[in-house]
Amino acid sequence: MVMRFYSIAVYLFLYVPIGIIVLFSFNSGRNASDFRGLSIEWYGKALSNPFVLESLTSSLIIAFSAAFLSSIMGTTAALALQRMRGPMKTMFDGLIYVSIMIPGIVIGIATLVALVTVFDALNPLLAAVWPEGAEPPRLSLGYVSVIAAHTLFTMSLVIVLVRARIAGMDRSLIEASQDLYATPWRTFRQVTLPQIFPAILAGFLLSFTFSFDDFIISFFVAGANTTLPIYVFSSIRRGITPEVNAIGTMVLAVSLTLLISAQLLLRKNDTKKAAKG
Amino acid sequence: MNKLSNDHKDVEFVNVTKRFGPVVAVDNISLSVEQGAFFSFLGPSGCGKTTSLRLIAGFDQPSEGDVHIGGVPVVGIPPHKRPVNMVFQNYALFPHMNVAENIGYGLRQRSPKPTAAEMNKQIDETLELVQMSGYRNRRIWEMSGGQQQRVALARALINRPTVLLLDEPLAALDRKLRRDMQIELQTLQREVGITFILVTHDQEEALSMSDRICIMREGDIVQSGSPRELYDHPVNRYVADFVGKSNFIAGSISGVNGKSITVKSENGREFIGSPSTGAPTLRGGDHASIAIRPELIAISPSNTSAADMNADVAMNGRVKNQIFLGEHTEYLINAEGIGDVLVLSPKHIESESGGFNPGDTVTIGWKNELALALEDS
């Protein structure tokens, strides 16, 4: 009885603040702490605010690119790890889990330091080798650095998901394909890839969500760019408005949708397998 | 490489050994499978039968020795370049494809690829061959085990391989279905004329389907021959025990006199049996067993004399168990001096004697010429 009361309290503590944000995003009043009735006015305001739209675009580009890159690189890594045996495998497995656990702030600082060092070393070199008269490119923090940092930390998620799927895959399917005259590449394309695709897609969706929601790492390496979480953070300093609540609610809706889709993708495969079994 | 006389051999092993680390899965075996044969590898799990099959398919390569398929050496050639197809134990059907796509998989890998019309024609023909017409668009998980089995068979057969490999194909089916599929597989094999190589641990399955059986143990071939040869002339106790049912009286050889070998049982009684054709010669003092098949033992009311039973050996015993099997009745009898003996009594004899019940005392006996003296191994 006490335990039940306790767990209800924990859930309330977790979800009431989120519920309040959602509720107040529909507030028709101006003040964030004074509910005056339902309205979607603030959603309109948020979506017509050029700063919101600009940072939203950045966030979408970054999340999409990072998710795309980490899906490809993560899948490739998972496939390579699958063939590995012995202590190296254990080491790589450990490193993947560690990289998921590393706090965002550490990745942020580390990536920032690394990128700045590389840029400082490369920029004079580029200027030196660039043809006379043309403006040499200057590498600096921006989209590319955020995408790189996000790819780095979301890639481990894809590796873990895809590896689990490969491990659960029936090895004899690959042998059956080889046995039926398919070359190794065709076996990969026609059997392995379709089998692991749901996991890759789930990895993509999770990576997208993580990248889209990330504040800490972006804050360190975004340079002059503003992502949506950074915009929200900076606008909160001017006070919490229903507009911020509306943005938060939209981000929440998108994130939940993607997370649930990823979950369904992973589960659908299991039920299919169970039905077959 | 020389082709010698393998023109009519579809598969040949020449001194093949396969090791996995320190484990020897297949130990220096040589064998050949005639073209168009239904050949079985029979043995308990871990005897090397599946490894042998995988060496033919190309999933594993031998550590030593040569494998030939259709007279061509294939060591080092990957599975996708070998003219063999396999029916996997768990069928290994592609779950993301429907029945027609699964069956057409092998055809689609060909170059040049057959036209869609040609492929459809072949898929329909093959579906008909395995009696699955009308299942073209079914998803794999919508079908029963037996249906999946047929699709797996069709997927392999459509490619008209030199050799069809079957890895415990019926293990997952229930008993009734298994019997039906055994008959169907045999009919199918005669119809298509392709060499079938089956791996099984089920002796009944091997006996009922194969032309030739190769019995394996711990990576070695113990005996190979036709089902009848293995049943009537097992080379040792292991084969006699594995193929069909048999009663054994263990002991050591006390006398060898041409075609009659005397084995002295552990409690001192002497039994006579004949040597098995093709078996290694037995010598006095060797550990050996007298083997007698249950259907060769006569059963009569107690204290019938050996002469009245038309037998050379007779002994009293008590019926421990009786199982009515329709055509036959199976008795488990605790016989004096030799312990439990299985006796299979045909229906017409049962009708005369009226049968026996558990607890009854009976006399059992057999003719010496029907018993075999076999090496214990």
XYZ file of C-alpha atoms in Angstrom:
654
model
C 0.000 0.000 0.000
C 2.766 2.398 0.984
C 4.756 1.319 -2.039
C 1.822 1.972 -4.320
C 1.345 5.445 -2.883
C 5.052 6.050 -3.272
C 5.120 5.045 -6.913
C 2.098 7.200 -7.677
C 3.928 10.122 -6.072
C 6.999 9.463 -8.198
C 4.960 9.398 -11.387
C 3.155 12.588 -10.413
C 6.468 14.264 -9.722
C 7.726 13.171 -13.144
C 4.728 13.988 -15.260
C 2.831 16.857 -13.617
C 5.368 19.529 -14.713
C 5.232 18.207 -18.270
C 1.437 18.167 -18.122
C 1.451 21.778 -16.933
C 3.642 22.840 -19.843
C 1.246 21.179 -22.267
C -1.766 22.686 -20.522
C -0.338 26.207 -20.413
C 0.681 26.060 -24.047
C -3.056 26.259 -24.728
C -3.488 29.208 -22.375
C -5.266 32.137 -23.980
C -3.808 34.502 -21.441
C -0.471 36.235 -21.700
C 0.890 35.204 -18.336
C 2.372 31.714 -18.096
C 1.165 31.195 -14.544
C -2.405 32.404 -14.959
C -4.715 30.111 -16.913
C -7.405 32.042 -18.751
C -8.983 29.429 -21.027
C -8.097 27.348 -24.074
C -6.613 28.738 -27.243
C -4.073 27.721 -29.875
C -2.998 31.291 -30.382
C 0.517 30.653 -29.041
C 1.145 27.865 -31.488
C 0.386 30.299 -34.290
C 2.668 32.877 -32.736
C 5.490 30.379 -32.277
C 5.241 29.084 -35.828
C 5.231 32.566 -37.315
C 8.200 33.750 -35.259
C 11.142 33.927 -37.737
C 13.665 33.118 -34.981
C 11.746 29.995 -34.012
C 11.451 28.931 -37.642
C 15.135 29.528 -38.297
C 16.282 27.543 -35.275
C 13.737 24.841 -36.040
C 15.137 24.526 -39.569
C 18.684 24.250 -38.173
C 17.563 21.624 -35.702
C 15.803 19.609 -38.406
C 18.770 19.760 -40.793
C 21.169 18.779 -38.019
C 18.958 15.999 -36.654
C 18.301 14.571 -40.086
C 21.957 14.656 -41.149
C 23.228 13.264 -37.868
C 20.602 10.493 -37.849
C 21.346 9.640 -41.471
C 25.103 9.491 -40.932
C 24.893 7.562 -37.690
C 22.491 5.035 -39.250
C 24.944 4.289 -42.039
C 28.099 4.371 -39.922
C 26.472 2.564 -36.998
C 25.147 -0.228 -39.221
C 28.501 -0.671 -40.889
C 30.197 -0.802 -37.499
C 27.630 -3.297 -36.178
C 28.185 -5.570 -39.171
C 31.944 -5.409 -38.724
C 31.699 -6.047 -34.977
C 29.535 -9.082 -35.642
C 32.440 -10.849 -37.320
C 34.890 -9.970 -34.593
C 35.837 -12.567 -31.988
C 37.841 -12.657 -28.805
C 39.091 -9.905 -26.497
C 38.906 -7.187 -29.174
C 35.183 -7.785 -29.447
C 34.727 -7.492 -25.699
C 36.699 -4.275 -25.712
C 34.667 -2.716 -28.541
C 31.403 -3.828 -26.940
C 32.453 -2.185 -23.698
C 33.478 1.015 -25.449
C 30.100 1.293 -27.161
C 28.224 1.122 -23.874
C 30.659 3.544 -22.270
C 30.101 6.019 -25.081
C 26.355 5.905 -24.439
C 26.981 6.592 -20.746
C 29.422 9.481 -21.207
C 27.745 12.694 -19.985
C 26.779 15.161 -22.718
C 28.875 17.866 -21.178
C 32.020 15.760 -21.558
C 31.255 15.017 -25.211
C 30.508 18.715 -25.681
C 33.788 19.927 -24.228
C 35.824 17.164 -25.858
C 34.318 17.777 -29.288
C 34.753 21.515 -28.935
C 38.412 21.199 -27.984
C 39.087 18.660 -30.704
C 37.352 20.637 -33.436
C 38.936 23.951 -32.498
C 42.382 22.347 -32.430
C 41.861 20.738 -35.815
C 40.464 23.929 -37.327
C 43.349 25.986 -35.978
C 45.787 23.541 -37.508
C 43.993 23.201 -40.841
C 43.013 26.790 -41.560
C 46.580 28.160 -42.073
C 47.379 25.081 -44.148
C 44.361 25.599 -46.367
C 45.197 29.293 -46.745
C 48.756 28.358 -47.740
C 47.819 25.811 -50.406
C 44.841 27.732 -51.796
C 45.442 29.304 -55.245
C 46.347 33.005 -55.310
C 43.472 35.443 -55.569
C 40.746 33.016 -54.424
C 39.310 33.310 -50.951
C 40.473 30.270 -48.887
C 37.694 28.489 -46.969
C 37.732 29.002 -43.227
C 36.671 26.027 -41.194
C 34.678 27.099 -38.176
C 32.054 25.852 -35.778
C 28.653 25.525 -37.358
C 26.334 22.961 -38.862
C 29.093 20.539 -39.681
C 30.543 20.525 -36.185
C 27.133 19.960 -34.546
C 26.315 17.208 -37.027
C 29.692 15.575 -36.360
C 29.234 15.722 -32.584
C 25.661 14.400 -32.775
C 26.660 11.604 -35.130
C 29.309 10.647 -32.635
C 26.975 10.108 -29.723
C 23.950 8.747 -31.609
C 26.015 6.221 -33.565
C 26.378 3.994 -30.483
C 22.586 3.739 -30.262
C 22.384 2.483 -33.829
C 25.215 0.022 -33.198
C 23.498 -1.408 -30.131
C 20.106 -1.739 -31.870
C 21.468 -3.222 -35.093
C 23.757 -5.618 -33.253
C 20.870 -6.924 -31.199
C 18.933 -7.506 -34.401
C 21.836 -9.271 -36.121
C 22.361 -11.456 -33.073
C 18.670 -12.394 -33.096
C 18.728 -13.110 -36.807
C 18.586 -16.690 -38.000
C 22.079 -17.470 -39.243
C 20.726 -20.147 -41.558
C 18.946 -17.479 -43.631
C 22.328 -16.230 -44.767
C 23.494 -19.757 -45.481
C 20.271 -20.437 -47.380
C 20.930 -17.409 -49.543
C 24.515 -18.496 -50.239
C 23.268 -21.971 -50.968
C 20.832 -20.528 -53.522
C 23.696 -19.048 -55.557
C 23.610 -15.492 -54.185
C 26.996 -13.766 -54.072
C 28.032 -12.288 -50.694
C 26.952 -8.792 -51.784
C 23.567 -10.023 -53.021
C 23.084 -12.001 -49.826
C 23.675 -8.803 -47.897
C 21.303 -6.772 -50.051
C 18.556 -9.353 -50.386
C 18.602 -11.030 -46.979
C 20.712 -9.339 -44.308
C 19.660 -5.760 -45.068
C 15.893 -6.416 -45.186
C 16.232 -8.385 -41.957
C 18.057 -5.658 -40.055
C 16.291 -2.710 -41.721
C 13.673 -2.223 -38.972
C 16.502 -1.899 -36.444
C 18.306 0.598 -38.677
C 15.124 2.628 -39.047
C 14.487 2.497 -35.310
C 18.100 3.620 -34.795
C 17.515 6.468 -37.235
C 14.394 7.624 -35.402
C 16.068 7.427 -31.997
C 19.134 9.274 -33.275
C 16.885 11.914 -34.795
C 15.064 12.373 -31.493
C 18.246 12.507 -29.440
C 19.870 14.961 -31.798
C 16.739 17.111 -32.091
C 16.375 17.318 -28.297
C 20.039 17.787 -27.504
C 20.987 21.026 -25.844
C 24.295 20.535 -24.048
C 26.455 19.307 -26.922
C 24.904 21.743 -29.401
C 25.490 24.590 -26.994
C 29.220 23.841 -27.017
C 29.826 23.260 -30.701
C 27.062 25.136 -32.545
C 29.094 28.310 -32.943
C 26.874 31.050 -34.309
C 24.050 28.640 -35.139
C 20.960 28.386 -33.016
C 19.123 25.127 -32.655
C 15.606 24.988 -31.255
C 16.675 23.901 -27.733
C 19.271 26.692 -27.684
C 16.616 29.191 -28.787
C 14.233 28.014 -26.072
C 16.997 28.275 -23.482
C 17.890 31.812 -24.464
C 14.282 32.991 -24.670
C 13.519 31.606 -21.215
C 15.915 34.156 -19.813
C 13.297 36.741 -20.802
C 10.685 34.824 -18.823
C 8.564 31.767 -19.523
C 5.941 32.624 -22.081
C 3.101 30.438 -23.377
C 4.986 30.532 -26.684
C 7.868 28.604 -25.115
C 5.341 26.157 -23.717
C 3.875 25.714 -27.186
C 7.325 25.007 -28.637
C 8.037 22.572 -25.814
C 4.753 20.784 -26.409
C 5.446 20.479 -30.133
C 8.928 19.113 -29.499
C 7.448 16.682 -26.989
C 4.819 15.527 -29.492
C 7.372 14.983 -32.244
C 9.808 13.178 -29.922
C 7.135 10.894 -28.507
C 5.861 10.052 -31.965
C 9.339 9.106 -33.132
C 10.132 7.115 -29.983
C 6.893 5.191 -30.183
C 7.452 4.488 -33.884
C 10.924 3.173 -33.114
C 9.525 0.986 -30.350
C 6.799 -0.368 -32.622
C 9.328 -1.131 -35.359
C 11.436 -3.145 -32.961
C 8.463 -4.924 -31.452
C 6.767 -5.769 -34.752
C 9.756 -7.853 -35.666
C 9.650 -9.805 -32.463
C 5.989 -10.705 -32.830
C 6.580 -11.761 -36.413
C 9.361 -14.004 -35.261
C 7.251 -15.386 -32.444
C 4.420 -16.130 -34.842
C 6.825 -17.938 -37.106
C 8.605 -19.792 -34.331
C 42.719 -33.353 -61.237
C 42.010 -36.847 -62.434
C 38.418 -37.848 -62.822
C 39.080 -41.594 -62.780
C 35.848 -43.451 -62.298
C 33.791 -40.781 -60.545
C 31.726 -40.136 -63.653
C 28.706 -41.792 -62.119
C 29.446 -40.647 -58.578
C 27.708 -37.436 -57.590
C 29.580 -36.939 -54.350
C 32.890 -38.353 -53.254
C 34.867 -37.870 -50.038
C 38.537 -38.825 -50.182
C 40.159 -39.052 -46.738
C 38.203 -36.053 -45.471
C 38.969 -34.698 -42.016
C 37.330 -31.654 -40.452
C 38.563 -30.151 -37.213
C 37.032 -27.308 -35.229
C 39.897 -26.245 -33.017
C 40.828 -29.314 -30.981
C 37.579 -31.128 -31.847
C 37.659 -33.607 -34.705
C 34.166 -33.538 -36.188
C 34.908 -35.755 -39.182
C 37.828 -38.129 -38.941
C 39.430 -39.231 -42.203
C 36.366 -40.572 -43.969
C 36.019 -41.698 -47.563
C 32.723 -42.391 -49.243
C 30.950 -42.076 -52.531
C 27.340 -41.450 -53.434
C 26.024 -42.872 -56.687
C 24.192 -40.629 -59.079
C 20.439 -40.685 -58.445
C 20.780 -42.365 -55.058
C 18.863 -41.598 -51.895
C 21.724 -41.579 -49.429
C 21.494 -41.039 -45.671
C 23.950 -40.104 -42.977
C 22.621 -41.696 -39.809
C 23.942 -41.263 -36.313
C 23.408 -39.613 -32.937
C 24.034 -35.899 -32.522
C 27.696 -34.973 -32.628
C 28.638 -37.928 -34.850
C 29.772 -35.696 -37.722
C 26.812 -36.230 -40.044
C 25.783 -32.577 -40.222
C 29.396 -31.508 -40.662
C 29.669 -33.914 -43.589
C 26.610 -32.319 -45.162
C 28.002 -28.824 -44.611
C 31.245 -29.897 -46.287
C 29.231 -30.829 -49.370
C 27.239 -27.573 -49.282
C 30.442 -25.581 -48.832
C 29.520 -23.869 -45.545
C 32.595 -25.532 -44.085
C 35.799 -26.522 -45.812
C 37.644 -29.746 -44.949
C 40.831 -29.500 -42.891
C 42.273 -32.337 -44.966
C 41.184 -34.420 -47.906
C 39.149 -33.868 -51.038
C 35.471 -33.450 -51.759
C 34.170 -33.994 -55.285
C 30.753 -33.073 -56.586
C 29.822 -34.544 -59.965
C 33.456 -35.549 -60.410
C 34.774 -32.011 -59.886
C 36.930 -31.173 -56.865
C 35.156 -28.457 -54.865
C 37.437 -27.761 -51.907
C 37.764 -23.971 -51.599
C 34.744 -23.240 -53.768
C 32.186 -21.093 -51.875
C 28.595 -22.343 -51.415
C 27.074 -20.009 -54.005
C 29.172 -21.579 -56.735
C 28.290 -25.197 -55.941
C 25.620 -27.125 -57.863
C 23.940 -28.307 -54.665
C 20.950 -27.031 -52.711
C 19.961 -27.634 -49.160
C 16.726 -28.030 -47.228
C 17.503 -26.665 -43.790
C 16.369 -28.190 -40.530
C 14.406 -25.050 -39.619
C 13.614 -24.498 -43.337
C 15.359 -21.068 -43.301
C 12.664 -19.532 -45.488
C 13.095 -15.804 -46.001
C 10.452 -14.223 -43.754
C 10.352 -10.986 -45.736
C 9.366 -12.747 -48.950
C 6.221 -14.628 -49.909
C 6.146 -18.221 -51.145
C 6.741 -17.422 -54.830
C 9.598 -15.035 -54.013
C 11.212 -17.637 -51.788
C 10.971 -20.334 -54.431
C 12.196 -18.040 -57.199
C 15.203 -16.870 -55.144
C 17.686 -19.259 -56.739
C 16.467 -18.464 -60.258
C 16.837 -14.726 -59.655
C 20.527 -15.149 -58.826
C 21.266 -16.692 -62.219
C 22.925 -14.693 -64.897
C 21.438 -14.127 -67.319
C 18.305 -13.927 -65.210
C 15.381 -15.888 -66.680
C 12.428 -13.800 -67.879
C 9.564 -13.174 -65.475
C 7.298 -15.426 -67.536
C 9.837 -18.254 -67.495
C 10.339 -17.889 -63.753
C 6.609 -17.893 -63.064
C 6.173 -21.012 -65.141
C 8.902 -22.823 -63.226
C 7.595 -21.633 -59.867
C 4.111 -22.914 -60.725
C 5.489 -26.256 -61.888
C 7.544 -26.674 -58.744
C 4.635 -25.689 -56.503
C 2.607 -28.357 -58.229
C 5.398 -30.884 -57.715
C 5.260 -30.346 -53.948
C 1.445 -30.090 -53.990
C 1.338 -26.454 -52.944
C -0.388 -24.898 -55.973
C -2.420 -21.904 -54.903
C 0.011 -20.903 -52.159
C 2.049 -18.541 -54.364
C 1.271 -15.377 -52.452
C 1.187 -16.755 -48.925
C 3.443 -15.212 -46.321
C 5.809 -17.654 -44.656
C 4.457 -17.269 -41.140
C 0.913 -17.907 -42.316
C 1.753 -21.532 -43.102
C 2.003 -24.672 -41.002
C 5.284 -26.505 -40.466
C 4.421 -29.088 -43.111
C 3.617 -26.410 -45.665
C 6.821 -24.528 -44.894
C 8.671 -27.786 -45.358
C 7.217 -28.180 -48.856
C 8.115 -24.620 -49.768
C 11.678 -25.201 -48.564
C 11.811 -28.318 -50.714
C 10.442 -26.450 -53.727
C 12.926 -23.618 -53.231
C 15.775 -26.111 -53.487
C 14.351 -28.392 -56.196
C 13.489 -25.612 -58.646
C 17.209 -25.140 -59.275
C 17.624 -28.744 -60.403
C 20.793 -29.199 -58.347
C 23.203 -32.077 -58.926
C 22.635 -33.025 -55.306
C 19.848 -32.085 -52.903
C 20.943 -31.942 -49.272
C 18.394 -32.466 -46.513
C 19.373 -31.623 -42.946
C 16.957 -33.389 -40.569
C 14.140 -32.086 -42.756
C 11.330 -33.877 -40.938
C 12.507 -33.370 -37.362
C 10.089 -30.513 -36.673
C 6.996 -32.278 -37.998
C 4.573 -34.350 -35.970
C 4.627 -38.114 -36.290
C 1.764 -38.576 -38.728
C 2.953 -35.802 -41.043
C 6.469 -37.172 -40.858
C 5.329 -40.543 -42.184
C 3.473 -38.893 -45.055
C 6.438 -36.707 -45.923
C 8.790 -39.704 -45.869
C 6.742 -41.399 -48.556
C 6.412 -38.174 -50.500
C 10.118 -37.433 -50.392
C 10.865 -40.893 -51.696
C 8.351 -40.570 -54.528
C 9.635 -37.106 -55.341
C 13.202 -38.304 -55.481
C 12.317 -41.006 -58.003
C 10.297 -38.513 -60.019
C 13.025 -35.864 -60.336
C 15.963 -38.298 -60.399
C 18.177 -35.967 -58.370
C 20.632 -37.420 -55.857
C 19.275 -36.840 -52.341
C 21.568 -36.795 -49.330
C 19.749 -36.889 -46.013
C 21.058 -36.311 -42.533
C 19.020 -37.834 -39.731
C 19.256 -39.291 -36.264
C 16.012 -41.176 -36.813
C 16.826 -44.729 -37.882
C 13.272 -45.422 -38.991
C 13.398 -42.407 -41.289
C 16.714 -43.487 -42.782
C 15.604 -47.113 -43.190
C 12.327 -46.258 -44.856
C 13.634 -43.721 -47.358
C 17.210 -44.472 -48.317
C 18.891 -46.710 -50.856
C 22.093 -46.459 -48.920
C 22.811 -45.509 -45.330
C 26.087 -44.462 -43.831
C 26.140 -44.952 -40.073
C 28.462 -42.570 -38.287
C 29.875 -42.385 -34.801
C 32.293 -39.824 -33.377
C 33.391 -38.625 -36.800
C 33.889 -42.120 -38.210
C 31.876 -44.217 -40.603
C 30.918 -47.387 -38.754
C 29.179 -49.107 -41.631
C 27.534 -48.173 -44.878
C 25.208 -50.230 -46.971
C 21.613 -50.746 -47.989
C 18.996 -50.681 -45.214
C 18.575 -54.453 -45.529
C 22.318 -55.085 -45.288
C 22.559 -52.942 -42.177
C 19.589 -54.635 -40.592
C 20.561 -58.208 -41.459
C 24.338 -57.919 -41.345
C 25.390 -55.265 -38.847
C 29.172 -55.213 -38.429
C 29.008 -54.686 -34.696
C 26.731 -54.212 -31.749
C 26.554 -50.426 -32.265
C 24.994 -50.806 -35.709
C 22.640 -53.573 -34.596
C 21.535 -51.373 -31.714
C 21.104 -48.298 -33.892
C 19.283 -49.928 -36.787
C 16.037 -51.453 -35.654
C 15.497 -53.041 -32.266
C 17.626 -55.862 -30.988
C 18.232 -57.904 -27.844
C 21.811 -58.354 -26.710
C 23.454 -60.883 -24.468
C 26.878 -59.572 -23.572
C 29.836 -61.826 -22.837
C 33.072 -63.054 -24.313
C 33.844 -65.528 -27.047
C 34.566 -69.014 -25.790
C 34.693 -70.844 -29.087
C 34.842 -70.219 -32.818
C 33.834 -73.047 -35.116
C 33.405 -71.871 -38.676
C 29.958 -70.362 -38.961
C 29.086 -70.856 -35.347
C 30.494 -68.694 -32.616
C 29.957 -69.436 -28.952
C 29.599 -66.553 -26.568
C 29.750 -67.172 -22.850
C 27.440 -64.731 -21.098
C 28.379 -62.935 -17.885
C 26.574 -65.518 -15.770
C 28.217 -68.484 -17.496
C 25.606 -69.707 -19.938
C 26.775 -70.301 -23.495
C 24.909 -69.018 -26.539
C 25.641 -69.664 -30.186
C 25.408 -67.156 -32.990
C 26.686 -66.795 -36.531
C 29.169 -64.160 -37.641
C 27.823 -61.182 -39.572
C 28.774 -60.784 -43.230
C 31.452 -58.172 -43.650
C 32.173 -57.911 -39.952
C 35.716 -58.168 -38.635
C 36.751 -61.717 -37.666
C 36.139 -62.555 -34.028
C 38.637 -64.453 -31.869
C 38.361 -66.396 -28.636
C 38.329 -64.117 -25.602
C 37.018 -61.048 -27.499
C 34.210 -59.114 -25.883
C 31.164 -59.872 -27.938
C 27.393 -60.007 -27.787
C 24.772 -62.327 -29.115
C 22.196 -60.207 -30.921
C 18.720 -61.447 -31.658
C 15.949 -59.391 -33.246
C 12.633 -59.312 -31.319
C 10.676 -60.717 -34.287
C 12.950 -63.786 -34.422
C 12.105 -64.909 -30.886
C 9.227 -67.326 -30.405
C 7.013 -67.124 -27.352
C 5.018 -70.035 -25.870
C 3.253 -70.962 -22.626
C 5.694 -71.812 -19.824
C 7.713 -75.018 -19.820
C 7.394 -75.652 -23.541
C 10.492 -77.543 -24.638
C 12.934 -76.078 -27.125
C 12.143 -78.831 -29.600
C 8.398 -78.136 -29.426
C 9.084 -74.477 -30.207
C 11.304 -75.460 -33.117
C 14.088 -73.568 -31.328
C 17.672 -74.324 -30.296
C 17.627 -72.253 -27.134
C 14.743 -71.916 -24.728
C 14.289 -70.349 -21.331
C 11.497 -69.425 -18.992
C 10.523 -65.906 -18.162
C 7.804 -63.644 -16.876
C 5.885 -61.096 -18.947
C 6.665 -57.632 -17.568
C 4.816 -55.591 -20.115
C 2.630 -56.064 -23.155
C 1.990 -53.477 -25.862
C -0.641 -54.212 -28.469
C 0.488 -52.720 -31.808
C -2.239 -54.143 -34.075
C -0.173 -56.159 -36.517
C 2.115 -57.251 -33.719
C 2.174 -57.499 -30.003
C 5.327 -56.374 -28.257
C 6.276 -58.175 -25.024
C 8.911 -57.218 -22.549
C 9.958 -60.419 -20.833
C 12.214 -60.903 -17.872
C 13.964 -64.103 -18.932
C 15.948 -66.370 -16.643
C 19.642 -65.676 -16.789
C 19.595 -62.969 -19.460
C 17.334 -60.259 -18.104
C 14.857 -58.188 -20.114
C 14.104 -59.408 -23.628
C 11.929 -57.723 -26.203
C 9.742 -60.097 -28.218
C 7.605 -59.147 -31.198
C 4.833 -61.642 -31.810
C 2.832 -61.479 -35.055
C -0.946 -61.363 -34.970
C -1.602 -64.822 -36.421
C 0.505 -66.459 -33.703
C -1.253 -64.393 -31.089
C -4.644 -65.564 -32.347
C -3.552 -69.201 -31.914
C -2.036 -68.877 -28.461
C -4.493 -66.273 -27.222
C -1.686 -63.931 -26.201
C -0.100 -63.371 -22.822
C -0.663 -60.869 -20.072
C 1.733 -59.144 -17.702
C 2.619 -61.555 -14.898
C 2.217 -64.706 -17.018
C 5.137 -67.124 -17.064
C 6.202 -68.023 -20.581
C 8.962 -69.765 -22.465
C 10.910 -67.949 -25.130
C 13.333 -69.427 -27.615
C 15.111 -68.960 -30.912
C 17.160 -70.798 -33.487
C 20.939 -70.352 -33.231
C 21.263 -69.567 -36.940
C 19.076 -66.484 -36.471
C 21.277 -65.029 -33.747
C 24.363 -62.990 -34.596
C 27.612 -62.908 -32.678
C 28.792 -59.290 -32.827
C 31.822 -57.393 -31.704
C 31.074 -55.101 -28.760
C 31.873 -51.587 -29.816
